[in-house]
Amino acid sequence: MESIANYGTKVWLFRNATGQVVGYGSVGTVRWRWPLPDGSYTSLLYIPMLGIDHRFQGQPPDAQWRYSRQMMNHLISEAHGLNRRREKPAEYSLLLVDQANEAAVKLYQRFDFELIPVVTRGPGLRVMKHRLR
């Protein structure tokens, strides 16, 4: 709630055709040093949350229509829209991933997110970037 109030973060609940909540995701901004790890502080686009209910992970079976794919497409599209409205557009959107969660790393890589070498934020969390321009 603090992120929504203070940084304009948008949050979505994603539902399937029967109305079940499949997952959630969000897009907003964050003030980090850029380029990482020790550049100047700047406001960056950020995907702080993506969660898919374990019952819906890997569903539906057709990879083109997987909930994870639909949700990521939505979040990336929203990041692009937010970026176009910014006075000073960002070059990348960022997210954090648990480096031990191989499935999440692979998911993000399918959407052209790249791990930033040797940069971590918190215990076990790696930073990934996605070019917006």
Tab-separated table of N, CA and C in Angstrom:
chain	number	residue	atom	x	y	z
A	1	MET	N	0.822	-1.190	0.000
A	1	MET	CA	0.000	0.000	0.000
A	1	MET	C	0.869	1.258	0.000
A	2	GLU	N	1.994	1.182	0.700
A	2	GLU	CA	2.905	2.330	0.729
A	2	GLU	C	3.427	2.641	-0.671
A	3	SER	N	3.772	1.606	-1.425
A	3	SER	CA	4.276	1.786	-2.776
A	3	SER	C	3.214	2.386	-3.696
A	4	ILE	N	1.973	1.989	-3.517
A	4	ILE	CA	0.874	2.547	-4.317
A	4	ILE	C	0.712	4.028	-3.999
A	5	ALA	N	0.702	4.355	-2.712
A	5	ALA	CA	0.484	5.737	-2.278
A	5	ALA	C	1.663	6.645	-2.613
A	6	ASN	N	2.882	6.161	-2.390
A	6	ASN	CA	4.049	7.025	-2.518
A	6	ASN	C	4.687	7.045	-3.908
A	7	TYR	N	4.541	5.953	-4.654
A	7	TYR	CA	5.255	5.855	-5.927
A	7	TYR	C	4.352	5.599	-7.128
A	8	GLY	N	3.055	5.557	-6.920
A	8	GLY	CA	2.133	5.343	-8.033
A	8	GLY	C	2.158	3.946	-8.604
A	9	THR	N	2.622	2.975	-7.824
A	9	THR	CA	2.662	1.594	-8.289
A	9	THR	C	1.247	1.121	-8.610
A	10	LYS	N	1.116	0.443	-9.747
A	10	LYS	CA	-0.162	-0.144	-10.132
A	10	LYS	C	-0.106	-1.638	-9.844
A	11	VAL	N	-1.222	-2.172	-9.342
A	11	VAL	CA	-1.287	-3.580	-8.963
A	11	VAL	C	-2.503	-4.216	-9.630
A	12	TRP	N	-2.321	-5.445	-10.133
A	12	TRP	CA	-3.414	-6.166	-10.782
A	12	TRP	C	-3.577	-7.540	-10.167
A	13	LEU	N	-4.829	-7.966	-10.042
A	13	LEU	CA	-5.159	-9.363	-9.767
A	13	LEU	C	-5.573	-9.954	-11.105
A	14	PHE	N	-4.997	-11.069	-11.448
A	14	PHE	CA	-5.317	-11.716	-12.722
A	14	PHE	C	-6.237	-12.894	-12.450
A	15	ARG	N	-7.333	-12.951	-13.198
A	15	ARG	CA	-8.328	-14.014	-13.038
A	15	ARG	C	-8.448	-14.800	-14.338
A	16	ASN	N	-8.853	-16.060	-14.204
A	16	ASN	CA	-9.119	-16.857	-15.404
A	16	ASN	C	-10.580	-16.701	-15.804
A	17	ALA	N	-11.001	-17.434	-16.828
A	17	ALA	CA	-12.354	-17.295	-17.372
A	17	ALA	C	-13.442	-17.662	-16.353
A	18	THR	N	-13.106	-18.467	-15.355
A	18	THR	CA	-14.107	-18.844	-14.345
A	18	THR	C	-14.073	-17.907	-13.132
A	19	GLY	N	-13.203	-16.896	-13.175
A	19	GLY	CA	-13.149	-15.923	-12.100
A	19	GLY	C	-12.172	-16.250	-10.985
A	20	GLN	N	-11.465	-17.366	-11.084
A	20	GLN	CA	-10.485	-17.710	-10.054
A	20	GLN	C	-9.271	-16.794	-10.168
A	21	VAL	N	-8.751	-16.358	-9.035
A	21	VAL	CA	-7.536	-15.537	-9.042
A	21	VAL	C	-6.357	-16.449	-9.366
A	22	VAL	N	-5.708	-16.151	-10.472
A	22	VAL	CA	-4.565	-16.918	-10.951
A	22	VAL	C	-3.281	-16.379	-10.333
A	23	GLY	N	-3.219	-15.052	-10.161
A	23	GLY	CA	-2.010	-14.441	-9.634
A	23	GLY	C	-2.149	-12.940	-9.540
A	24	TYR	N	-1.031	-12.284	-9.295
A	24	TYR	CA	-1.008	-10.835	-9.149
A	24	TYR	C	0.302	-10.311	-9.706
A	25	GLY	N	0.321	-9.041	-10.016
A	25	GLY	CA	1.540	-8.413	-10.496
A	25	GLY	C	1.455	-6.916	-10.313
A	26	SER	N	2.601	-6.249	-10.388
A	26	SER	CA	2.621	-4.804	-10.215
A	26	SER	C	3.758	-4.176	-11.019
A	27	VAL	N	3.577	-2.888	-11.305
A	27	VAL	CA	4.578	-2.086	-12.012
A	27	VAL	C	4.610	-0.717	-11.356
A	28	GLY	N	5.794	-0.190	-11.157
A	28	GLY	CA	5.934	1.136	-10.573
A	28	GLY	C	7.329	1.674	-10.801
A	29	THR	N	7.752	2.522	-9.905
A	29	THR	CA	9.099	3.087	-9.975
A	29	THR	C	9.815	2.843	-8.660
A	30	VAL	N	11.118	2.950	-8.715
A	30	VAL	CA	11.963	2.789	-7.539
A	30	VAL	C	13.156	3.726	-7.711
A	31	ARG	N	13.695	4.218	-6.604
A	31	ARG	CA	14.896	5.059	-6.669
A	31	ARG	C	16.097	4.194	-6.301
A	32	TRP	N	16.884	3.901	-7.310
A	32	TRP	CA	18.104	3.112	-7.146
A	32	TRP	C	19.241	3.833	-7.838
A	33	ARG	N	20.426	3.411	-7.509
A	33	ARG	CA	21.601	3.901	-8.239
A	33	ARG	C	21.588	3.275	-9.634
A	34	TRP	N	21.921	4.083	-10.643
A	34	TRP	CA	21.993	3.553	-12.005
A	34	TRP	C	23.100	4.246	-12.750
A	35	PRO	N	23.967	3.532	-13.434
A	35	PRO	CA	23.960	2.079	-13.527
A	35	PRO	C	24.382	1.440	-12.204
A	36	LEU	N	23.852	0.244	-11.989
A	36	LEU	CA	24.178	-0.510	-10.785
A	36	LEU	C	25.628	-0.960	-10.858
A	37	PRO	N	26.323	-1.066	-9.781
A	37	PRO	CA	25.830	-0.930	-8.422
A	37	PRO	C	26.021	0.448	-7.799
A	38	ASP	N	26.808	1.345	-8.431
A	38	ASP	CA	27.142	2.586	-7.721
A	38	ASP	C	27.024	3.853	-8.554
A	39	GLY	N	26.093	3.882	-9.510
A	39	GLY	CA	25.843	5.098	-10.276
A	39	GLY	C	25.085	6.111	-9.441
A	40	SER	N	24.562	7.137	-10.074
A	40	SER	CA	23.782	8.165	-9.387
A	40	SER	C	22.365	7.664	-9.109
A	41	TYR	N	21.754	8.174	-8.051
A	41	TYR	CA	20.374	7.796	-7.755
A	41	TYR	C	19.449	8.359	-8.823
A	42	THR	N	18.539	7.518	-9.279
A	42	THR	CA	17.573	7.924	-10.288
A	42	THR	C	16.290	7.117	-10.113
A	43	SER	N	15.227	7.580	-10.705
A	43	SER	CA	13.945	6.882	-10.659
A	43	SER	C	13.890	5.898	-11.825
A	44	LEU	N	13.694	4.628	-11.508
A	44	LEU	CA	13.703	3.566	-12.507
A	44	LEU	C	12.368	2.840	-12.532
A	45	LEU	N	12.001	2.294	-13.687
A	45	LEU	CA	10.808	1.451	-13.782
A	45	LEU	C	11.113	0.103	-13.156
A	46	TYR	N	10.106	-0.463	-12.498
A	46	TYR	CA	10.352	-1.627	-11.653
A	46	TYR	C	9.110	-2.506	-11.623
A	47	ILE	N	9.314	-3.795	-11.725
A	47	ILE	CA	8.247	-4.775	-11.531
A	47	ILE	C	8.515	-5.408	-10.166
A	48	PRO	N	7.888	-4.867	-9.105
A	48	PRO	CA	8.205	-5.347	-7.766
A	48	PRO	C	7.562	-6.683	-7.407
A	49	MET	N	6.465	-7.023	-8.062
A	49	MET	CA	5.755	-8.244	-7.675
A	49	MET	C	5.202	-8.976	-8.883
A	50	LEU	N	5.353	-10.275	-8.856
A	50	LEU	CA	4.675	-11.184	-9.768
A	50	LEU	C	4.522	-12.485	-9.005
A	51	GLY	N	3.303	-12.923	-8.868
A	51	GLY	CA	3.046	-14.178	-8.174
A	51	GLY	C	1.967	-14.955	-8.905
A	52	ILE	N	2.200	-16.240	-9.074
A	52	ILE	CA	1.239	-17.112	-9.729
A	52	ILE	C	0.887	-18.224	-8.753
A	53	ASP	N	-0.397	-18.369	-8.482
A	53	ASP	CA	-0.867	-19.424	-7.586
A	53	ASP	C	-0.303	-20.758	-8.065
A	54	HIS	N	0.229	-21.552	-7.135
A	54	HIS	CA	0.870	-22.816	-7.515
A	54	HIS	C	-0.058	-23.726	-8.322
A	55	ARG	N	-1.370	-23.614	-8.119
A	55	ARG	CA	-2.319	-24.449	-8.870
A	55	ARG	C	-2.349	-24.087	-10.349
A	56	PHE	N	-1.907	-22.871	-10.692
A	56	PHE	CA	-1.982	-22.409	-12.069
A	56	PHE	C	-0.624	-22.295	-12.743
A	57	GLN	N	0.434	-22.652	-12.044
A	57	GLN	CA	1.760	-22.617	-12.652
A	57	GLN	C	1.832	-23.690	-13.739
A	58	GLY	N	2.328	-23.304	-14.913
A	58	GLY	CA	2.402	-24.219	-16.041
A	58	GLY	C	1.075	-24.428	-16.747
A	59	GLN	N	0.085	-23.613	-16.413
A	59	GLN	CA	-1.251	-23.742	-17.003
A	59	GLN	C	-1.589	-22.505	-17.820
A	60	PRO	N	-2.454	-22.609	-18.783
A	60	PRO	CA	-2.918	-23.826	-19.436
A	60	PRO	C	-1.760	-24.523	-20.147
A	61	PRO	N	-1.969	-25.776	-20.552
A	61	PRO	CA	-0.877	-26.553	-21.144
A	61	PRO	C	-0.261	-25.924	-22.401
A	62	ASP	N	-1.047	-25.199	-23.194
A	62	ASP	CA	-0.527	-24.546	-24.398
A	62	ASP	C	0.370	-23.377	-23.970
A	63	ALA	N	1.667	-23.485	-24.262
A	63	ALA	CA	2.641	-22.484	-23.804
A	63	ALA	C	2.299	-21.067	-24.257
A	64	GLN	N	1.671	-20.928	-25.424
A	64	GLN	CA	1.317	-19.597	-25.920
A	64	GLN	C	0.281	-18.906	-25.036
A	65	TRP	N	-0.506	-19.667	-24.301
A	65	TRP	CA	-1.593	-19.101	-23.501
A	65	TRP	C	-1.376	-19.254	-22.004
A	66	ARG	N	-0.171	-19.640	-21.590
A	66	ARG	CA	0.105	-19.803	-20.160
A	66	ARG	C	-0.181	-18.503	-19.425
A	67	TYR	N	-0.693	-18.665	-18.222
A	67	TYR	CA	-0.995	-17.480	-17.408
A	67	TYR	C	0.258	-16.645	-17.174
A	68	SER	N	1.383	-17.307	-16.928
A	68	SER	CA	2.624	-16.554	-16.694
A	68	SER	C	2.955	-15.688	-17.905
A	69	ARG	N	2.752	-16.209	-19.085
A	69	ARG	CA	3.035	-15.456	-20.321
A	69	ARG	C	2.080	-14.268	-20.454
A	70	GLN	N	0.802	-14.508	-20.205
A	70	GLN	CA	-0.186	-13.429	-20.297
A	70	GLN	C	0.121	-12.330	-19.280
A	71	MET	N	0.473	-12.737	-18.064
A	71	MET	CA	0.747	-11.763	-17.015
A	71	MET	C	2.003	-10.952	-17.333
A	72	MET	N	3.067	-11.611	-17.783
A	72	MET	CA	4.292	-10.895	-18.120
A	72	MET	C	4.068	-9.942	-19.292
A	73	ASN	N	3.327	-10.383	-20.303
A	73	ASN	CA	3.024	-9.483	-21.421
A	73	ASN	C	2.300	-8.237	-20.930
A	74	HIS	N	1.360	-8.419	-20.018
A	74	HIS	CA	0.616	-7.282	-19.472
A	74	HIS	C	1.555	-6.337	-18.711
A	75	LEU	N	2.376	-6.877	-17.826
A	75	LEU	CA	3.258	-6.038	-17.011
A	75	LEU	C	4.273	-5.289	-17.873
A	76	ILE	N	4.832	-5.958	-18.874
A	76	ILE	CA	5.789	-5.295	-19.761
A	76	ILE	C	5.096	-4.200	-20.564
A	77	SER	N	3.892	-4.474	-21.039
A	77	SER	CA	3.131	-3.461	-21.776
A	77	SER	C	2.848	-2.252	-20.888
A	78	GLU	N	2.469	-2.489	-19.654
A	78	GLU	CA	2.221	-1.385	-18.720
A	78	GLU	C	3.498	-0.602	-18.439
A	79	ALA	N	4.636	-1.288	-18.327
A	79	ALA	CA	5.914	-0.604	-18.108
A	79	ALA	C	6.243	0.301	-19.299
A	80	HIS	N	6.004	-0.195	-20.511
A	80	HIS	CA	6.237	0.619	-21.701
A	80	HIS	C	5.329	1.854	-21.696
A	81	GLY	N	4.057	1.664	-21.346
A	81	GLY	CA	3.119	2.789	-21.294
A	81	GLY	C	3.533	3.817	-20.256
A	82	LEU	N	3.910	3.361	-19.084
A	82	LEU	CA	4.369	4.252	-18.023
A	82	LEU	C	5.617	5.002	-18.484
A	83	ASN	N	6.495	4.308	-19.159
A	83	ASN	CA	7.733	4.926	-19.625
A	83	ASN	C	7.463	6.028	-20.657
A	84	ARG	N	6.510	5.802	-21.554
A	84	ARG	CA	6.181	6.815	-22.559
A	84	ARG	C	5.637	8.092	-21.923
A	85	ARG	N	5.012	7.979	-20.767
A	85	ARG	CA	4.432	9.147	-20.091
A	85	ARG	C	5.448	9.878	-19.210
A	86	ARG	N	6.622	9.329	-19.052
A	86	ARG	CA	7.640	9.947	-18.204
A	86	ARG	C	8.324	11.095	-18.936
A	87	GLU	N	8.676	12.121	-18.180
A	87	GLU	CA	9.410	13.250	-18.756
A	87	GLU	C	10.778	12.796	-19.258
A	88	LYS	N	11.413	11.920	-18.487
A	88	LYS	CA	12.720	11.387	-18.864
A	88	LYS	C	12.584	9.857	-18.910
A	89	PRO	N	12.283	9.298	-20.093
A	89	PRO	CA	12.078	7.848	-20.189
A	89	PRO	C	13.310	7.055	-19.759
A	90	ALA	N	13.038	5.903	-19.161
A	90	ALA	CA	14.102	5.002	-18.726
A	90	ALA	C	14.490	4.076	-19.872
A	91	GLU	N	15.697	3.589	-19.838
A	91	GLU	CA	16.153	2.650	-20.860
A	91	GLU	C	15.730	1.223	-20.517
A	92	TYR	N	15.610	0.930	-19.218
A	92	TYR	CA	15.308	-0.427	-18.776
A	92	TYR	C	14.193	-0.444	-17.735
A	93	SER	N	13.518	-1.576	-17.664
A	93	SER	CA	12.716	-1.886	-16.486
A	93	SER	C	13.496	-2.970	-15.747
A	94	LEU	N	13.318	-2.994	-14.446
A	94	LEU	CA	14.090	-3.906	-13.596
A	94	LEU	C	13.158	-4.768	-12.766
A	95	LEU	N	13.681	-5.891	-12.306
A	95	LEU	CA	12.984	-6.722	-11.329
A	95	LEU	C	14.023	-7.484	-10.530
A	96	LEU	N	13.585	-8.020	-9.417
A	96	LEU	CA	14.444	-8.862	-8.592
A	96	LEU	C	13.964	-10.295	-8.707
A	97	VAL	N	14.897	-11.228	-8.669
A	97	VAL	CA	14.550	-12.641	-8.737
A	97	VAL	C	15.424	-13.414	-7.754
A	98	ASP	N	14.819	-14.381	-7.101
A	98	ASP	CA	15.563	-15.288	-6.229
A	98	ASP	C	16.428	-16.152	-7.137
A	99	GLN	N	17.735	-16.044	-6.990
A	99	GLN	CA	18.630	-16.758	-7.903
A	99	GLN	C	18.472	-18.265	-7.819
A	100	ALA	N	17.890	-18.774	-6.740
A	100	ALA	CA	17.663	-20.216	-6.614
A	100	ALA	C	16.392	-20.661	-7.335
A	101	ASN	N	15.550	-19.721	-7.731
A	101	ASN	CA	14.297	-20.045	-8.414
A	101	ASN	C	14.543	-20.100	-9.922
A	102	GLU	N	15.029	-21.250	-10.379
A	102	GLU	CA	15.404	-21.405	-11.782
A	102	GLU	C	14.230	-21.192	-12.724
A	103	ALA	N	13.029	-21.620	-12.323
A	103	ALA	CA	11.850	-21.445	-13.182
A	103	ALA	C	11.558	-19.965	-13.393
A	104	ALA	N	11.683	-19.162	-12.346
A	104	ALA	CA	11.431	-17.718	-12.480
A	104	ALA	C	12.490	-17.071	-13.361
A	105	VAL	N	13.743	-17.423	-13.168
A	105	VAL	CA	14.817	-16.859	-13.994
A	105	VAL	C	14.551	-17.185	-15.462
A	106	LYS	N	14.189	-18.436	-15.762
A	106	LYS	CA	13.906	-18.842	-17.145
A	106	LYS	C	12.702	-18.091	-17.710
A	107	LEU	N	11.655	-17.913	-16.883
A	107	LEU	CA	10.476	-17.168	-17.330
A	107	LEU	C	10.889	-15.766	-17.754
A	108	TYR	N	11.613	-15.062	-16.900
A	108	TYR	CA	12.007	-13.691	-17.206
A	108	TYR	C	12.932	-13.627	-18.416
A	109	GLN	N	13.811	-14.610	-18.551
A	109	GLN	CA	14.705	-14.626	-19.708
A	109	GLN	C	13.924	-14.806	-21.009
A	110	ARG	N	12.815	-15.531	-20.971
A	110	ARG	CA	11.982	-15.674	-22.171
A	110	ARG	C	11.399	-14.333	-22.603
A	111	PHE	N	11.359	-13.362	-21.706
A	111	PHE	CA	10.862	-12.021	-22.016
A	111	PHE	C	12.004	-11.023	-22.138
A	112	ASP	N	13.178	-11.532	-22.442
A	112	ASP	CA	14.377	-10.724	-22.704
A	112	ASP	C	14.884	-9.955	-21.488
A	113	PHE	N	14.595	-10.445	-20.288
A	113	PHE	CA	15.249	-9.900	-19.108
A	113	PHE	C	16.610	-10.567	-18.999
A	114	GLU	N	17.616	-9.773	-18.627
A	114	GLU	CA	18.975	-10.278	-18.479
A	114	GLU	C	19.429	-10.076	-17.046
A	115	LEU	N	20.120	-11.074	-16.498
A	115	LEU	CA	20.735	-10.901	-15.185
A	115	LEU	C	21.858	-9.881	-15.306
A	116	ILE	N	21.911	-8.954	-14.371
A	116	ILE	CA	23.018	-7.997	-14.340
A	116	ILE	C	24.141	-8.682	-13.562
A	117	PRO	N	25.292	-8.870	-14.183
A	117	PRO	CA	26.372	-9.614	-13.533
A	117	PRO	C	26.777	-9.020	-12.190
A	118	VAL	N	26.996	-9.884	-11.240
A	118	VAL	CA	27.521	-9.611	-9.897
A	118	VAL	C	26.736	-8.579	-9.089
A	119	VAL	N	25.506	-8.271	-9.468
A	119	VAL	CA	24.707	-7.313	-8.696
A	119	VAL	C	23.621	-8.065	-7.949
A	120	THR	N	23.572	-7.854	-6.638
A	120	THR	CA	22.519	-8.443	-5.811
A	120	THR	C	21.851	-7.339	-5.008
A	121	ARG	N	20.614	-7.581	-4.590
A	121	ARG	CA	19.878	-6.677	-3.700
A	121	ARG	C	19.263	-7.569	-2.642
A	122	GLY	N	19.820	-7.571	-1.485
A	122	GLY	CA	19.292	-8.430	-0.442
A	122	GLY	C	19.807	-9.853	-0.599
A	123	PRO	N	19.523	-10.685	0.401
A	123	PRO	CA	20.059	-12.044	0.390
A	123	PRO	C	19.469	-12.902	-0.733
A	124	GLY	N	20.339	-13.330	-1.642
A	124	GLY	CA	19.934	-14.244	-2.694
A	124	GLY	C	19.153	-13.644	-3.841
A	125	LEU	N	18.961	-12.329	-3.860
A	125	LEU	CA	18.171	-11.703	-4.923
A	125	LEU	C	19.082	-11.088	-5.971
A	126	ARG	N	18.819	-11.434	-7.225
A	126	ARG	CA	19.567	-10.890	-8.349
A	126	ARG	C	18.708	-9.881	-9.079
A	127	VAL	N	19.348	-8.915	-9.711
A	127	VAL	CA	18.652	-7.889	-10.478
A	127	VAL	C	18.665	-8.307	-11.942
A	128	MET	N	17.489	-8.181	-12.590
A	128	MET	CA	17.381	-8.438	-14.029
A	128	MET	C	16.880	-7.173	-14.691
A	129	LYS	N	17.301	-6.947	-15.932
A	129	LYS	CA	16.898	-5.750	-16.668
A	129	LYS	C	16.287	-6.154	-18.009
A	130	HIS	N	15.370	-5.300	-18.468
A	130	HIS	CA	14.689	-5.492	-19.745
A	130	HIS	C	14.703	-4.165	-20.483
A	131	ARG	N	15.256	-4.149	-21.691
A	131	ARG	CA	15.358	-2.904	-22.471
A	131	ARG	C	13.973	-2.445	-22.900
A	132	LEU	N	13.661	-1.164	-22.646
A	132	LEU	CA	12.360	-0.603	-22.976
A	132	LEU	C	12.339	0.118	-24.308
A	133	ARG	N	13.438	0.552	-24.800
A	133	ARG	CA	13.460	1.341	-26.031
A	133	ARG	C	13.689	0.476	-27.233
